[in-house]
Coordinates of C-alpha atoms in Angstrom, one line a residue:
M1 CA -7.7 6.7 3.7
V2 CA -6.6 3.3 5.0
L3 CA -8.6 1.9 7.9
L4 CA -6.7 -0.5 10.2
H5 CA -8.6 -2.6 12.7
S6 CA -7.5 -3.6 16.2
P7 CA -5.6 -6.9 16.3
L8 CA -8.2 -8.1 18.8
V9 CA -11.0 -8.0 16.2
G10 CA -11.4 -8.2 12.5
V11 CA -12.1 -5.7 9.7
Q12 CA -15.8 -6.2 10.5
S13 CA -15.3 -3.7 13.3
W14 CA -15.4 -0.9 10.7
G15 CA -18.8 -2.0 9.3
T16 CA -20.0 0.3 6.5
L17 CA -17.7 3.2 7.5
P18 CA -15.6 2.8 4.3
D19 CA -18.8 3.3 2.2
A20 CA -19.7 6.4 4.3
L21 CA -16.2 7.9 3.8
R22 CA -16.4 7.2 0.0
R23 CA -19.8 9.0 0.0
G24 CA -17.9 11.9 1.6
G25 CA -15.4 12.0 -1.2
M26 CA -12.6 10.1 0.3
A27 CA -11.1 7.0 -1.4
T28 CA -11.0 4.4 1.3
V29 CA -9.8 0.9 1.9
A30 CA -10.3 -1.2 5.0
V31 CA -7.4 -3.5 5.3
A32 CA -7.9 -6.9 6.8
V33 CA -4.9 -8.3 8.8
D34 CA -5.1 -12.0 9.9
T35 CA -1.5 -13.1 9.7
D36 CA -0.5 -12.0 13.2
D37 CA -1.6 -15.1 15.2
Q38 CA 1.9 -16.0 16.4
P39 CA 5.0 -14.1 17.6
P40 CA 6.2 -11.6 16.8
F41 CA 2.6 -10.4 16.8
A42 CA 3.2 -6.7 16.3
E43 CA 5.7 -7.1 13.5
R44 CA 3.4 -9.6 11.7
Y45 CA 0.6 -7.1 12.0
V46 CA 2.7 -4.3 10.5
R47 CA 3.8 -6.6 7.6
G48 CA 0.2 -7.6 7.0
A49 CA -1.0 -4.0 7.0
V50 CA 1.6 -3.0 4.6
A51 CA 0.8 -5.9 2.3
G52 CA -2.8 -4.9 2.4
V53 CA -2.0 -1.4 1.4
L54 CA 0.3 -2.4 -1.4
G55 CA -2.4 -4.8 -2.7
A56 CA -5.0 -2.1 -2.9
S57 CA -4.4 -0.9 -6.4
A58 CA -6.9 1.9 -6.1
L59 CA -4.7 3.7 -3.6
T60 CA -2.2 6.3 -4.4
G61 CA -0.2 8.4 -1.9
P62 CA -0.1 10.2 0.3
L63 CA -2.3 8.1 2.5
V64 CA -4.1 8.9 5.8
L65 CA -3.7 5.9 8.1
V66 CA -6.6 5.4 10.5
G67 CA -6.1 3.1 13.5
H68 CA -8.9 2.0 15.8
S69 CA -8.3 0.8 19.3
G70 CA -5.2 -1.5 19.5
A71 CA -4.1 -0.6 16.0
G72 CA -3.2 2.9 17.2
P73 CA 0.1 2.0 18.9
L74 CA 1.2 0.4 15.7
L75 CA 0.4 3.2 13.2
G76 CA 3.9 4.7 13.5
A77 CA 5.5 1.4 12.6
V78 CA 3.1 0.9 9.7
G79 CA 4.0 4.4 8.5
N80 CA 7.7 3.7 8.7
A81 CA 7.3 0.5 6.7
L82 CA 5.2 2.2 4.1
R83 CA 7.8 4.9 3.7
A84 CA 10.3 2.3 2.5
A85 CA 7.9 0.1 0.5
G86 CA 5.1 2.1 -1.1
P87 CA 2.9 5.2 -0.9
P88 CA 4.0 7.3 2.0
A89 CA 1.7 8.2 5.0
G90 CA 0.5 11.7 4.6
G91 CA -1.3 11.7 7.9
Y92 CA -2.3 9.6 10.9
L93 CA -5.7 9.5 12.6
F94 CA -6.4 7.7 15.8
C95 CA -10.0 6.6 16.3
D96 CA -10.5 5.8 20.0
A97 CA -7.0 4.3 20.1
G98 CA -3.8 4.3 22.0
L99 CA -0.8 6.2 20.7
P100 CA 2.6 4.8 19.7
Q101 CA 4.9 4.3 22.7
A102 CA 8.2 2.8 21.7
G103 CA 9.0 -0.4 23.5
A104 CA 5.9 -0.4 25.7
T105 CA 3.8 -3.5 26.0
R106 CA 0.1 -3.6 25.6
L107 CA -0.3 -4.3 29.3
E108 CA 1.8 -1.2 30.1
L109 CA -0.4 0.9 27.8
L110 CA -3.5 -0.4 29.6
A111 CA -1.8 0.4 33.0
A112 CA -1.4 4.0 31.9
E113 CA -5.2 4.1 31.4
D114 CA -6.3 2.1 34.5
P115 CA -3.6 0.6 36.7
E116 CA -6.0 -1.4 38.9
M117 CA -7.7 -2.9 35.9
A118 CA -4.3 -3.7 34.3
A119 CA -3.2 -5.6 37.4
A120 CA -6.4 -7.7 37.5
F121 CA -6.2 -8.3 33.8
R122 CA -2.6 -9.5 34.0
A123 CA -3.5 -11.9 36.8
E124 CA -6.3 -13.3 34.7
L125 CA -3.9 -13.8 31.7
E126 CA -1.3 -15.5 34.0
R127 CA -4.0 -18.0 34.9
G128 CA -4.4 -18.9 31.2
G129 CA -7.2 -16.5 30.4
R130 CA -7.6 -14.9 27.0
F131 CA -9.1 -11.7 25.8
P132 CA -11.5 -10.7 24.3
T133 CA -14.2 -13.2 24.8
W134 CA -17.3 -10.9 24.5
S135 CA -20.6 -12.5 23.9
D136 CA -23.5 -11.1 21.9
A137 CA -25.2 -10.0 25.1
D138 CA -22.0 -8.2 26.2
L139 CA -21.9 -6.1 23.0
E140 CA -25.6 -5.4 22.6
P141 CA -25.5 -2.1 24.5
L142 CA -22.6 -0.8 22.3
V143 CA -23.8 -2.3 19.0
P144 CA -27.6 -2.5 18.8
D145 CA -27.9 -3.8 15.2
P146 CA -28.0 -7.6 15.4
A147 CA -26.2 -8.3 12.1
A148 CA -23.4 -5.8 12.8
R149 CA -23.0 -7.2 16.3
A150 CA -22.9 -10.9 15.1
A151 CA -20.2 -10.0 12.5
L152 CA -18.2 -8.3 15.2
V153 CA -18.5 -11.2 17.7
G154 CA -17.6 -13.6 14.9
S155 CA -14.4 -11.6 14.2
L156 CA -13.1 -11.7 17.8
R157 CA -9.4 -12.8 18.1
P158 CA -8.8 -13.8 21.7
R159 CA -5.2 -13.3 22.8
G160 CA -3.1 -14.7 25.7
L161 CA -0.4 -13.3 28.0
A162 CA 2.4 -13.4 25.3
F163 CA 0.5 -11.0 23.1
F164 CA -0.1 -8.5 25.8
T165 CA 3.4 -8.6 27.2
E166 CA 5.2 -8.2 23.9
P167 CA 7.2 -4.9 23.5
L168 CA 5.7 -3.0 20.6
P169 CA 8.0 -1.8 17.8
A170 CA 9.6 1.6 17.8
A171 CA 8.8 4.1 15.0
A172 CA 11.9 6.1 14.4
G173 CA 11.2 9.7 13.4
W174 CA 7.4 9.4 14.1
P175 CA 5.3 11.5 13.7
D176 CA 6.5 12.3 10.2
A177 CA 3.2 13.7 9.1
P178 CA 0.2 15.5 10.6
C179 CA -1.9 13.7 13.2
G180 CA -5.4 13.9 14.5
Y181 CA -7.5 12.2 17.2
L182 CA -11.2 11.1 17.3
R183 CA -12.3 10.2 20.8
L184 CA -15.4 8.0 21.0
S185 CA -15.4 6.7 24.6
A186 CA -14.2 7.8 28.0
V187 CA -11.7 4.9 28.3
Y188 CA -9.6 6.8 25.7
D189 CA -9.7 10.2 27.4
R190 CA -6.1 10.1 28.4
W191 CA -4.9 9.5 24.8
A192 CA -7.2 12.2 23.5
E193 CA -5.9 14.7 26.0
A194 CA -2.3 13.8 25.1
A195 CA -3.2 14.4 21.4
A196 CA -4.7 17.7 22.2
A197 CA -1.7 18.7 24.4
S198 CA 0.5 17.9 21.4
G199 CA -1.4 20.4 19.3
W200 CA -3.2 17.8 17.2
P201 CA -6.7 18.4 15.9
T202 CA -9.1 16.5 18.1
A203 CA -12.8 15.7 18.0
W204 CA -14.8 14.3 20.9
L205 CA -17.9 12.2 20.5
D206 CA -19.7 10.9 23.6
T207 CA -20.6 7.6 22.1
G208 CA -19.2 4.1 22.3
H209 CA -16.0 2.3 21.3
F210 CA -17.6 0.5 18.3
H211 CA -19.6 3.6 17.2
P212 CA -18.5 3.1 13.5
L213 CA -21.0 0.2 13.6
V214 CA -23.8 2.4 15.0
D215 CA -23.4 5.7 13.1
P216 CA -21.0 5.3 10.2
D217 CA -22.0 8.6 8.6
G218 CA -21.4 10.5 11.9
V219 CA -18.0 8.9 12.4
A220 CA -17.1 9.5 8.7
A221 CA -18.0 13.2 9.1
A222 CA -15.9 13.5 12.2
L223 CA -12.9 11.8 10.5
L224 CA -13.2 13.9 7.4
G225 CA -13.4 17.1 9.5
L226 CA -10.2 16.1 11.2
V227 CA -8.5 15.6 7.9
E228 CA -9.4 19.1 6.8
R229 CA -8.0 20.5 10.0
M230 CA -4.8 18.4 9.6

């Protein structure tokens, strides 16, 4: 299992989930991608993710790619790149994440979830704003553990308008392997419903977006259960 973090945060957003998955019998690597700080952002993220997979000598295919949050829309492109370069993707798991939509921008994906919020967000970005800029206090309700929360805050990667208006890469032939969806928060209901409508195994936890930092064993059990159903 390969865990891919959102481009808006670092690998710290997974916390000890890799250890929990290993205890459950799944060889797991959390790949850190930090080479996508300039355009083309998405292509650089995909290349960084593939390099991380190829550099993890303990991994052999087929792999289950797990994308959290903003990594979800890039999973198909990562899978395509891996097909040509290394161990193939044998499955895709979306953990409170968007789904691949060829050519869509991140702002357009947000508008599909909440049009009013997306309009206000775009206006803020056009004024020079960046996102995310969460403080420790902002994240305390979602991540009660001070050490896990400090690590998450320290990993934030605020982005500007160019990042959110960049068309995301297409993933020809995707999905080319079984898929599953783990919903953690209500913001991602639309994507979880779309996954279920496509016949994918889905699991619903009424928790929070960063729940891997709160209950890694519970999230690991949900992910492993989805792999069995896939």
